[in-house]
Short mmCIF file of C-alpha atoms (C1' of nucleotides) in Angstrom, two decimals:
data_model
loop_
_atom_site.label_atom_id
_atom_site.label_comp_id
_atom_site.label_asym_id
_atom_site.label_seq_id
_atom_site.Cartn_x
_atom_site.Cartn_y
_atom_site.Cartn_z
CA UNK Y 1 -1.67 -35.11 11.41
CA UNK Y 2 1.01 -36.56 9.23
CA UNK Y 3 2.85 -33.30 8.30
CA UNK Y 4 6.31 -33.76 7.98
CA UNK Y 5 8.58 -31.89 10.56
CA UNK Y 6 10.80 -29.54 9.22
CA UNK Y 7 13.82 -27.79 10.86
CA UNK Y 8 13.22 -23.90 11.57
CA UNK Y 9 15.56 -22.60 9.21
CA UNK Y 10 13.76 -24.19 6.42
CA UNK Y 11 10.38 -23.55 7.51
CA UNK Y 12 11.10 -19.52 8.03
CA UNK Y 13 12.09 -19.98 3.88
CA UNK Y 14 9.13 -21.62 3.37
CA UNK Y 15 7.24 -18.78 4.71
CA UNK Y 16 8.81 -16.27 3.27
CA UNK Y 17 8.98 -17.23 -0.17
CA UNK Y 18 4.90 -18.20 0.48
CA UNK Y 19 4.03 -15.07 2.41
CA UNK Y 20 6.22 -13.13 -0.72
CA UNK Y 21 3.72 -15.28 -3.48
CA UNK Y 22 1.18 -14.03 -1.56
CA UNK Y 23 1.74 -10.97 -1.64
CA UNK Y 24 2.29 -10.95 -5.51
CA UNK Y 25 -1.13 -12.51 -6.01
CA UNK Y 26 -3.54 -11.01 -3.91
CA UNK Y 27 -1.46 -7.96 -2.18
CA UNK Y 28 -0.79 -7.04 1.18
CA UNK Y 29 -4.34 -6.76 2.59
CA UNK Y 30 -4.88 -10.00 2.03
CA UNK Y 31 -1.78 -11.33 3.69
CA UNK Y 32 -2.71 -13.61 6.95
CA UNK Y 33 -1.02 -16.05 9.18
CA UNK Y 34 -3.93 -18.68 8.35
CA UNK Y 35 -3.14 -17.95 4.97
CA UNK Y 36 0.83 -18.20 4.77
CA UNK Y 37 0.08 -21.65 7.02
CA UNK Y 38 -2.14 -23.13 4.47
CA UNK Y 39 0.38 -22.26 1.62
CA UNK Y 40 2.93 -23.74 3.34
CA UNK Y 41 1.00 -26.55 4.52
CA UNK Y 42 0.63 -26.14 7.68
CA UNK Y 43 -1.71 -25.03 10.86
CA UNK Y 44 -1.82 -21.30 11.27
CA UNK Y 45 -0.52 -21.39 15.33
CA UNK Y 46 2.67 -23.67 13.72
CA UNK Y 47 4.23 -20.75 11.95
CA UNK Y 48 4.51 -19.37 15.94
CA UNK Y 49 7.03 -21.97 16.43
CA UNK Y 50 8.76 -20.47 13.51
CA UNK Y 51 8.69 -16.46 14.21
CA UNK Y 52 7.59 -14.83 17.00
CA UNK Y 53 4.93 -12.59 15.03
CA UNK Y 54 3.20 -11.95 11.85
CA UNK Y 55 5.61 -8.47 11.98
CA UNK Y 56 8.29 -10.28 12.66
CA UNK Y 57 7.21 -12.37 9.03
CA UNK Y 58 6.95 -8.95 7.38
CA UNK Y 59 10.74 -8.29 8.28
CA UNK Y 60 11.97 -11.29 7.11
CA UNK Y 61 10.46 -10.70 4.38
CA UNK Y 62 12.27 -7.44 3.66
CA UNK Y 63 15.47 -8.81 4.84
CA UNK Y 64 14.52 -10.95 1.48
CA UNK Y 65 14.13 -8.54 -0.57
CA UNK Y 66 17.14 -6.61 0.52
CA UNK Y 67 19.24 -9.45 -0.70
CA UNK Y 68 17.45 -10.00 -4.00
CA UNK Y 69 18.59 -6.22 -5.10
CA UNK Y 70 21.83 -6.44 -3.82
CA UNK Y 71 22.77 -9.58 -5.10
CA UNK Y 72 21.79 -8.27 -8.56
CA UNK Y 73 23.95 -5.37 -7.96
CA UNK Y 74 26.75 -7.94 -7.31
CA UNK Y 75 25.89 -10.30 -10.05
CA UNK Y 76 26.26 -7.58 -12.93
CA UNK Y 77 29.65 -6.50 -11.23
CA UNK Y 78 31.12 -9.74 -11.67
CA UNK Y 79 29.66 -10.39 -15.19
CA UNK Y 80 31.67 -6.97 -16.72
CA UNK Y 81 33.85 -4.40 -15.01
CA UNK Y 82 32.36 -1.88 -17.50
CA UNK Y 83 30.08 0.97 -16.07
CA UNK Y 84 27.71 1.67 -18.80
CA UNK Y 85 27.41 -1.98 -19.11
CA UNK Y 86 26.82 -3.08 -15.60
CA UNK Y 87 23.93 -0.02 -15.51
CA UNK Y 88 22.36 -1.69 -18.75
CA UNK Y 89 22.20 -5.14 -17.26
CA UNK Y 90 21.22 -4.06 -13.89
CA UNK Y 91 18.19 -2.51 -15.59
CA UNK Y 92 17.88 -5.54 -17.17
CA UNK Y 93 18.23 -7.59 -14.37
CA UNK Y 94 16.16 -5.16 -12.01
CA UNK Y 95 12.97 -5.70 -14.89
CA UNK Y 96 13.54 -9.27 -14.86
CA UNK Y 97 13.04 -9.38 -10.98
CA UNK Y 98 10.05 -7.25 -11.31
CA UNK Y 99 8.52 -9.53 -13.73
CA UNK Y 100 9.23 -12.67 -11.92
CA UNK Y 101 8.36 -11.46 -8.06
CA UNK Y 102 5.34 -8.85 -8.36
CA UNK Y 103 5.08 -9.41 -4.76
CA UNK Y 104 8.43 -7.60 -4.13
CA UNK Y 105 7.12 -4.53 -5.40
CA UNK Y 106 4.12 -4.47 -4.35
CA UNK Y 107 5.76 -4.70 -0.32
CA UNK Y 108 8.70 -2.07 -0.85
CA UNK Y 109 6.28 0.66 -1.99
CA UNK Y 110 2.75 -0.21 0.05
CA UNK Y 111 3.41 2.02 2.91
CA UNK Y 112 0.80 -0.39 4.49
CA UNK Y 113 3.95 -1.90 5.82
CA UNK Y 114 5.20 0.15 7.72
CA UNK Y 115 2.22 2.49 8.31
CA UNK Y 116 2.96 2.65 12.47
CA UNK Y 117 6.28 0.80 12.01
CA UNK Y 118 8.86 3.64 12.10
CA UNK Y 119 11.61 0.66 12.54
CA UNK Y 120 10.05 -0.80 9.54
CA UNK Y 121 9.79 2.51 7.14
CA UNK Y 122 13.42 3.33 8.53
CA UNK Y 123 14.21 -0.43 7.07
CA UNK Y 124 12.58 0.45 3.91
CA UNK Y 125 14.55 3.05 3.34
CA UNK Y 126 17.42 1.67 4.34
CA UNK Y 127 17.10 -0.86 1.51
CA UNK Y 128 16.08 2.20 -1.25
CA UNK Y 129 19.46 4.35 0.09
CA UNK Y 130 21.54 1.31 0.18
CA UNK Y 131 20.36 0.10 -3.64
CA UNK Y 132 20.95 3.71 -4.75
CA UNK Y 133 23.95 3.53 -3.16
CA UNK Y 134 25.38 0.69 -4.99
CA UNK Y 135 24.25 1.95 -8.16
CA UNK Y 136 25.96 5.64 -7.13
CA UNK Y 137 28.96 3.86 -7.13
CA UNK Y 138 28.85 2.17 -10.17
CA UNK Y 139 27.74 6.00 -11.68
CA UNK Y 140 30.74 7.43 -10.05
CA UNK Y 141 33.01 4.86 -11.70
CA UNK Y 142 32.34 5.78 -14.92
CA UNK Y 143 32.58 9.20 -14.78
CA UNK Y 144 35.65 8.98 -13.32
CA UNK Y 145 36.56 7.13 -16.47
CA UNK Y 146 35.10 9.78 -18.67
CA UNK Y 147 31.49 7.59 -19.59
CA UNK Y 148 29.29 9.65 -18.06
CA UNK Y 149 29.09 13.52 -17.69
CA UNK Y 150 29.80 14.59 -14.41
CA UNK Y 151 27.51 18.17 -14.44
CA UNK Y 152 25.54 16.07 -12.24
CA UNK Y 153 25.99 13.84 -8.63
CA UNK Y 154 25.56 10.59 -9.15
CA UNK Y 155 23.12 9.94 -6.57
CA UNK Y 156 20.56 12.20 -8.68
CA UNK Y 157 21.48 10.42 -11.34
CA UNK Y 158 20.94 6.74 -9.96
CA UNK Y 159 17.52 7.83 -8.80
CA UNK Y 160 16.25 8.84 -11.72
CA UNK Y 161 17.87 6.01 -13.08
CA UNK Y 162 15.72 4.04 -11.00
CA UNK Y 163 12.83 6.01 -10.44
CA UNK Y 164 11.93 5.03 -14.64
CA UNK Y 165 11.64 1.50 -13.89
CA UNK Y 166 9.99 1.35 -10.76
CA UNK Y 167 7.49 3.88 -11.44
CA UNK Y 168 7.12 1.68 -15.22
CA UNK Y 169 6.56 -1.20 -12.87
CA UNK Y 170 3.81 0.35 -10.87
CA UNK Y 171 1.90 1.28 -13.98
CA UNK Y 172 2.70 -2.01 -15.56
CA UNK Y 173 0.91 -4.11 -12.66
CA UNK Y 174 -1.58 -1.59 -12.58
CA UNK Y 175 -3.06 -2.14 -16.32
CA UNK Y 176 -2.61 -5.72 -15.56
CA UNK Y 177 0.84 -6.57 -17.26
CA UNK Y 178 -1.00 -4.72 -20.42
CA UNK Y 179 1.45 -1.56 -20.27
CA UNK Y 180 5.06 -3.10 -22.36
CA UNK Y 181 7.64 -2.28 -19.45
CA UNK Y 182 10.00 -3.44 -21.77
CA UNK Y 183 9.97 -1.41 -25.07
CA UNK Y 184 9.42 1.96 -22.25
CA UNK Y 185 12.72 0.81 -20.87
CA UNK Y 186 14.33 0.56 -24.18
CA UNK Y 187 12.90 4.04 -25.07
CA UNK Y 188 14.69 4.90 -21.80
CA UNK Y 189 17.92 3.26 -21.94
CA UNK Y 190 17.96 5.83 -25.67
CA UNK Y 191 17.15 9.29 -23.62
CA UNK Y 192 19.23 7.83 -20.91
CA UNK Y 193 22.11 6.95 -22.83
CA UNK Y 194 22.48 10.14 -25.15
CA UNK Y 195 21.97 12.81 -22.32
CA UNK Y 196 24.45 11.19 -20.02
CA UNK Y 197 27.33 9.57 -21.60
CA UNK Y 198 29.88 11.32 -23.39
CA UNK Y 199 30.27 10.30 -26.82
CA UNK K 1 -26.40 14.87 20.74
CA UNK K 2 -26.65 18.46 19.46
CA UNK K 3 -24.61 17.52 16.26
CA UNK K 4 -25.50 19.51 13.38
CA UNK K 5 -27.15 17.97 10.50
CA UNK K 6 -26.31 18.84 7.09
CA UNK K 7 -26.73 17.96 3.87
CA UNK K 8 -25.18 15.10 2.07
CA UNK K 9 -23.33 16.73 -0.54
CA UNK K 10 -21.13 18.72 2.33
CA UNK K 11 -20.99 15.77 4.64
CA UNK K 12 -19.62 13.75 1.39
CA UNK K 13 -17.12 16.41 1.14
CA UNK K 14 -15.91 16.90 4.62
CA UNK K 15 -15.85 12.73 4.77
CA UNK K 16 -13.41 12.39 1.85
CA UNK K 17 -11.45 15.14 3.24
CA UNK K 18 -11.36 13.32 6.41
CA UNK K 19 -10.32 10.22 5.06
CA UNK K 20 -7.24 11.96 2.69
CA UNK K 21 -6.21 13.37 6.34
CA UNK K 22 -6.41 10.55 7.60
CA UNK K 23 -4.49 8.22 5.15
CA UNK K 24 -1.97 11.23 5.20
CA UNK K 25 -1.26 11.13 8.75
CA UNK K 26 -1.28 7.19 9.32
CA UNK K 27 -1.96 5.01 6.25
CA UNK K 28 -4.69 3.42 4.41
CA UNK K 29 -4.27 0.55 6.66
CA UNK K 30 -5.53 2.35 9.72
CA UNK K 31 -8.34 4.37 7.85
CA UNK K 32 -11.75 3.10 9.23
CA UNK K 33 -15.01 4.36 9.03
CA UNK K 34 -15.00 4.38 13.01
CA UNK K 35 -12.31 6.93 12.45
CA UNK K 36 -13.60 9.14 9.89
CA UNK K 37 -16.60 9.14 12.01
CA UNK K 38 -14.57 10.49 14.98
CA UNK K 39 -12.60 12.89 12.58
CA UNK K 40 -15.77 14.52 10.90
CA UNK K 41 -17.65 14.28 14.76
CA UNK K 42 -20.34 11.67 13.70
CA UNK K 43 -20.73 8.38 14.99
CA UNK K 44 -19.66 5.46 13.05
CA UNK K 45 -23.11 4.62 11.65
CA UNK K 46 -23.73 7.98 10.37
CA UNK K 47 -21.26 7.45 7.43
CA UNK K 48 -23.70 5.20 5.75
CA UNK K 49 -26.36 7.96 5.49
CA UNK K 50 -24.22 9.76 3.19
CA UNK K 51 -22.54 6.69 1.38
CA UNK K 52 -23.63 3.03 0.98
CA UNK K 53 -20.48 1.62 1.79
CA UNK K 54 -16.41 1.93 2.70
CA UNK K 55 -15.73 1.24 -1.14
CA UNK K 56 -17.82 4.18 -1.80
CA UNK K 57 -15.88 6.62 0.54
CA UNK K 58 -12.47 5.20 -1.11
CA UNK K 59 -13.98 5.69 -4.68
CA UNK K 60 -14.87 9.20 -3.95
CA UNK K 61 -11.50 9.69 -2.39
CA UNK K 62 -10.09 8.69 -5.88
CA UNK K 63 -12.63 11.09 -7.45
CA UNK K 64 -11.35 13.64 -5.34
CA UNK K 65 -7.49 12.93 -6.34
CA UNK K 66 -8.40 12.89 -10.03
CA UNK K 67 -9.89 16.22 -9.94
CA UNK K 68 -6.76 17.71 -8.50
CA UNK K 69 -4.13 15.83 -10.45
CA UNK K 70 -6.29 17.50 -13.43
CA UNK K 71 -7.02 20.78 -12.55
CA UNK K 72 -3.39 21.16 -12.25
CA UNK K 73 -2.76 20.67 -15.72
CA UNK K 74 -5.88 22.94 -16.44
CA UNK K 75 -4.20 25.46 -14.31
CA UNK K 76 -0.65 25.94 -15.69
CA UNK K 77 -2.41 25.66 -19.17
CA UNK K 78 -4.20 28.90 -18.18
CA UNK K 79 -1.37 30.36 -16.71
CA UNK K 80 0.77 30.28 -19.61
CA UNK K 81 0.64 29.15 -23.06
CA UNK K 82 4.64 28.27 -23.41
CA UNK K 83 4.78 24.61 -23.34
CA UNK K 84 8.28 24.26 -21.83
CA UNK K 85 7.12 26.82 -19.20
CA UNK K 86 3.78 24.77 -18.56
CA UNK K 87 6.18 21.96 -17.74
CA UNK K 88 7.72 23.77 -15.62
CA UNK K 89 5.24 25.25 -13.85
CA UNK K 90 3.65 21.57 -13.85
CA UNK K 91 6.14 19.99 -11.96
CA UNK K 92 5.97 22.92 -9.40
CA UNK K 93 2.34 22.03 -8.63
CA UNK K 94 2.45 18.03 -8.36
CA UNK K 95 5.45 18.65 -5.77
CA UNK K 96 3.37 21.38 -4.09
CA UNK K 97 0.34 18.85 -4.87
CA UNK K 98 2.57 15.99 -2.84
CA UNK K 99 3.48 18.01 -0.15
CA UNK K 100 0.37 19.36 1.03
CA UNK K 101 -1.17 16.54 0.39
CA UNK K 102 0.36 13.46 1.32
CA UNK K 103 -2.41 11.47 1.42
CA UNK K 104 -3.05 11.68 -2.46
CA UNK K 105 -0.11 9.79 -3.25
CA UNK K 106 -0.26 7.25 -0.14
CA UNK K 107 -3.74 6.28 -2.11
CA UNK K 108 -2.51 5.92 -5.52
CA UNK K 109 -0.23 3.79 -5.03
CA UNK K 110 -0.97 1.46 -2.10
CA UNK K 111 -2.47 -1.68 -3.98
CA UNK K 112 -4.13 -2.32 -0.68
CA UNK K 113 -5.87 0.27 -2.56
CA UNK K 114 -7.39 -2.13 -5.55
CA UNK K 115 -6.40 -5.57 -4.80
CA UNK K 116 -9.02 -7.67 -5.14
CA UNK K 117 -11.07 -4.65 -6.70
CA UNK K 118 -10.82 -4.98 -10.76
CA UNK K 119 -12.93 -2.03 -11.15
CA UNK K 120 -10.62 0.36 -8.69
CA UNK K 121 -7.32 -1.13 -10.31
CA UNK K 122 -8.83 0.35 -13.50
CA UNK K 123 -9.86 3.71 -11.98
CA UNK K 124 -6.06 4.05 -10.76
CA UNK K 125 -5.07 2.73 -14.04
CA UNK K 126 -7.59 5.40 -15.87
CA UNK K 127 -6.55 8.23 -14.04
CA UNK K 128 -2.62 7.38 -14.12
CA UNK K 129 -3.36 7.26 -18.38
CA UNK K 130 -5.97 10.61 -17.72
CA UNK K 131 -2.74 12.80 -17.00
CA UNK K 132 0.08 11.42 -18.31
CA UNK K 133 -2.31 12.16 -21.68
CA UNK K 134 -2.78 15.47 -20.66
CA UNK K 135 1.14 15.94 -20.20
CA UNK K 136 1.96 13.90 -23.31
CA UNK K 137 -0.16 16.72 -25.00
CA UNK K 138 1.92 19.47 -23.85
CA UNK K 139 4.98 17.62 -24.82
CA UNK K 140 3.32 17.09 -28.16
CA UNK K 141 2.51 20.63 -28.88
CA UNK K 142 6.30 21.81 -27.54
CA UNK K 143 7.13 19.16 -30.28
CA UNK K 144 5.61 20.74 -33.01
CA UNK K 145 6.64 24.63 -32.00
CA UNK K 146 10.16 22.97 -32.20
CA UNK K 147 10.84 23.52 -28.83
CA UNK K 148 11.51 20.09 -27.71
CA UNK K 149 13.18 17.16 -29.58
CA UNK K 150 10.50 14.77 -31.88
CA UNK K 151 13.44 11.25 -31.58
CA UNK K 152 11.03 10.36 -28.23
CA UNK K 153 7.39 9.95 -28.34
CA UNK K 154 5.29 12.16 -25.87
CA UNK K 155 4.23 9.11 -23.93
CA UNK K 156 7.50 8.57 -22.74
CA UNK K 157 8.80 11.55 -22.11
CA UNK K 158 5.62 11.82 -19.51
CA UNK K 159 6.12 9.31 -18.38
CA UNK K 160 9.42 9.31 -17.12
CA UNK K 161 8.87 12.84 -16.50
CA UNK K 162 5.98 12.25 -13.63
CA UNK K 163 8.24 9.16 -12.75
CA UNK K 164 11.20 11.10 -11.40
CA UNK K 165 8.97 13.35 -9.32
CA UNK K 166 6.64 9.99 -7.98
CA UNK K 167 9.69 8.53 -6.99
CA UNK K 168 11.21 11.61 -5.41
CA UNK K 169 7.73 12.00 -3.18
CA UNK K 170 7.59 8.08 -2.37
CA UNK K 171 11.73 8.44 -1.30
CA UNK K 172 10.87 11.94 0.70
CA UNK K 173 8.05 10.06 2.55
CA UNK K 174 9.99 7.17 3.61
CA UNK K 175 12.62 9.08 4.49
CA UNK K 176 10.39 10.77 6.76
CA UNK K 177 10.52 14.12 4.69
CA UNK K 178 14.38 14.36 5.38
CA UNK K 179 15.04 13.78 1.26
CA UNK K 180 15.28 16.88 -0.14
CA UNK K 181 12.30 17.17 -3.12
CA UNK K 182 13.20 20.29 -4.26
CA UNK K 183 16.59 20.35 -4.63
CA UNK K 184 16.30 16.88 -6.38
CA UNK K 185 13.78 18.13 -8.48
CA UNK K 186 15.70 21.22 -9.85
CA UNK K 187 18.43 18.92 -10.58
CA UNK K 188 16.27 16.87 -12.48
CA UNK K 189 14.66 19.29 -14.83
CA UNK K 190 18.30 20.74 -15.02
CA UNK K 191 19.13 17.03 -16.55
CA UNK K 192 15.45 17.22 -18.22
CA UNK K 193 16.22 20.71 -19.96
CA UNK K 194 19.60 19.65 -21.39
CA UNK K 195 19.01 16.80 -22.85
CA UNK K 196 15.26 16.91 -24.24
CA UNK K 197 14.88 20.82 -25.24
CA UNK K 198 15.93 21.82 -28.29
CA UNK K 199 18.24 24.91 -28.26
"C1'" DT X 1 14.47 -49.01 22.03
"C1'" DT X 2 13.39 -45.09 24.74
"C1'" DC X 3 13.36 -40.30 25.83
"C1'" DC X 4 13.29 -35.53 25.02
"C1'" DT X 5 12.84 -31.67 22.49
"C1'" DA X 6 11.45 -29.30 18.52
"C1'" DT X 7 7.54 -29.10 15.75
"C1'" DG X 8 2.64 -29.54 14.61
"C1'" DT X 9 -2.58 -29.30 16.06
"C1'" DG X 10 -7.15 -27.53 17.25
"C1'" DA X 11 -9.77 -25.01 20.07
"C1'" DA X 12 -10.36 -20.80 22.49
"C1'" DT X 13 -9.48 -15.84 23.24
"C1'" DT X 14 -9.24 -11.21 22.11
"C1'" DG X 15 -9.78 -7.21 19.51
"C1'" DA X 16 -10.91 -4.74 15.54
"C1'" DT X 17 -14.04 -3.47 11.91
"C1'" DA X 18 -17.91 -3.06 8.60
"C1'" DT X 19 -22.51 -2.95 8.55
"C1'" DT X 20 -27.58 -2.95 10.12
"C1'" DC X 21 -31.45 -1.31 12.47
"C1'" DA X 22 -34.84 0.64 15.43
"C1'" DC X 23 -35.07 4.89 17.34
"C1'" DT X 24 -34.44 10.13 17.85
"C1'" DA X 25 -33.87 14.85 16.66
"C1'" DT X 26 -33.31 18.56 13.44
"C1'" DA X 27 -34.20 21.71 9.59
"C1'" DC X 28 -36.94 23.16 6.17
"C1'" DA X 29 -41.30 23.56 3.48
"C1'" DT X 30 -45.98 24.47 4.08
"C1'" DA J 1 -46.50 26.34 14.16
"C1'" DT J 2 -46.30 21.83 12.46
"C1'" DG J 3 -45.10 17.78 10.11
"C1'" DT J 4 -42.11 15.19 7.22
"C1'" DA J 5 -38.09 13.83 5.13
"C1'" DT J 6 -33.38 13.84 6.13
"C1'" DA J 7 -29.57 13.22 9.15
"C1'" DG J 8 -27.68 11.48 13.56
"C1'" DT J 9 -27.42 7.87 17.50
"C1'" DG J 10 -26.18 3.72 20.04
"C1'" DA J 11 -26.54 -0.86 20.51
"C1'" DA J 12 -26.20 -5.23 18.26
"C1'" DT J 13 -24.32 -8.48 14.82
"C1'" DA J 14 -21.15 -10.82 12.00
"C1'" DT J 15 -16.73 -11.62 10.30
"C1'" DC J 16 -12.14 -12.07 10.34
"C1'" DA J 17 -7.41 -12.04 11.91
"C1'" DA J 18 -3.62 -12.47 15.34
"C1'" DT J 19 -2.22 -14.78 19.03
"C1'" DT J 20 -2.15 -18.24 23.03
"C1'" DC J 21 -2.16 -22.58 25.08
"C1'" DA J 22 -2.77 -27.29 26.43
"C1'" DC J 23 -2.07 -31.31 24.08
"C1'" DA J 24 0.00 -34.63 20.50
"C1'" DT J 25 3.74 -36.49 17.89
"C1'" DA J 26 7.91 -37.11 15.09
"C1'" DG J 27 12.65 -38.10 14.89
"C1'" DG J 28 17.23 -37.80 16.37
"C1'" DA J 29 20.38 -38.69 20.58
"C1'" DA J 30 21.24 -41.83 24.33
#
DNA sequence: TTCCTATGTGAATTGATATTCACTATACAT
DNA sequence: ATGTATAGTGAATATCAATTCACATAGGAA
């Protein structure tokens, strides 16, 4: 009736910051078209003017989430040019987003996703390779200064890097928020930091 | 027609085993009782003479995972007594554990798994706790024999011990089993050895 | 103001899935 | 051998979700 008509570009936000709040709250199972449409306030055939199919929803989506962990990558680049530092505020930063957007979590690792997608799974792991990547690079940088020990390839390193938060994520939605992701990464950050930076 | 009957207990069996192999091969997403049916040669409403309802089947399925996720502990603590070697030999099984047996870890962490099932959440939650306790107990007795440093509490070091492998197996599955595990994982416990053992 | 197009609606369609039930057949105890 | 409890069958039901389509309308361009 009187719903207000909204541009496509805005709408396809609309849905995927709804369809990602979704997702955070009741997890992918529970993710329909009729529900997105009543979050966003609208009819579920009106988000068909908007994308072509529920899968195509499930890649924006990603394309989303892509951009959140890359722009956090760029974010703690610009805030310091040093290594160790950028690699303690991307943790920070990574936790933070964690925190704030369950829902992004529980997408990149349900392989519900992409469960008879190979595009999709080939997307997903585009995003992990590209994010490990990034942080690689920032690895390689300081041992080129000397920061960290270079016995061992930085993209070993950034995945186990990595591999302590997520996997502190996972068990931190799965006690309901009970598990404290924070003091485990501090406890981390201390193993972390005295087995691979030279002092 | 001329189907065999048996008795529950080995129907139960060859239903969760069904269901693992299925989950393995194309997601929780596409496991239905129609298809366990098909898998195990029964007919659809032959499932429910063995198990009330699909919650059942996926709580036996996490029964099942439990058992093995545990009787690998039981098993390296049999096979040697050497906590750094149990470790060892620990981290050997959950990747042979993972390969074999894809499905396992397709389960335990798909929340499609739990959401909107308190009681499941838990049982993940429970058996996550189960064996990080068990491998917090090895690290606790290497602790005392002075074989690996006390400035980290057990907990941790389990957990971001299990971590790196999880992570490993979720990265080799996306990737479509192109990641190389192994090699990752010797790196790792190279990393692991040098800066946690004692010398 | 008047069109015209992009957006929104509601009903209908299709397909999948869990579950039930009345019925049948098998294996085992007697 | 026979009967009974247990296991298997096939059809029916109910629910739910994605998608389509004919129709309605808002809001900017003319």
């Amino acid at each position: 009736m009187g719903t207000e008509k909204l541009n496509t570009e805005i709408r396809q936000d609309q849905i995927v910051q709804m369809a990602l709040s979704l997702v955070a709250s009741h997890g992918l199972k529970e993710l329909s078209m009729a529900r997105i449409a009543r979050k966003v306030g609208l009819v579920p055939s009106a988000i068909y003017r908007h994308f072509k199919s529920k899968d195509e929803v499930l890649d924006a989506v990603l394309d989303y989430i892509q951009r959140r962990l890359l722009d956090n990558v760029a974010i703690v680049c610009n805030e310091t040019s040093e290594s160790i530092d950028r690699l303690r505020r991307l943790l920070t930063y990574h936790i933070k987003l964690i925190r704030e957007n369950q829902g992004i979590f529980r997408v990149v690792f349900s392989d519900e996703l992409y469960s008879g997608h190979p595009e999709r799974k080939n997307k997903v792991y585009e995003i992990i390779t590209k994010y490990l990547g990034k942080v690689s690079e920032i690895i390689g940088q300081g041992q080129r200064e000397g920061k960290i020990c270079i016995d061992t390839d930085p993209i070993t390193i950034s995945l186990m890097f990595l591999s302590i938060i997520q996997q502190a994520a996972i068990l931190w939605h799965v006690s309901n928020e009970k598990f404290d992701i924070t003091k485990h990464t501090e406890r981390v950050w201390k193993i972390f930091n005295e087995s691979l930076i030279t002092k």
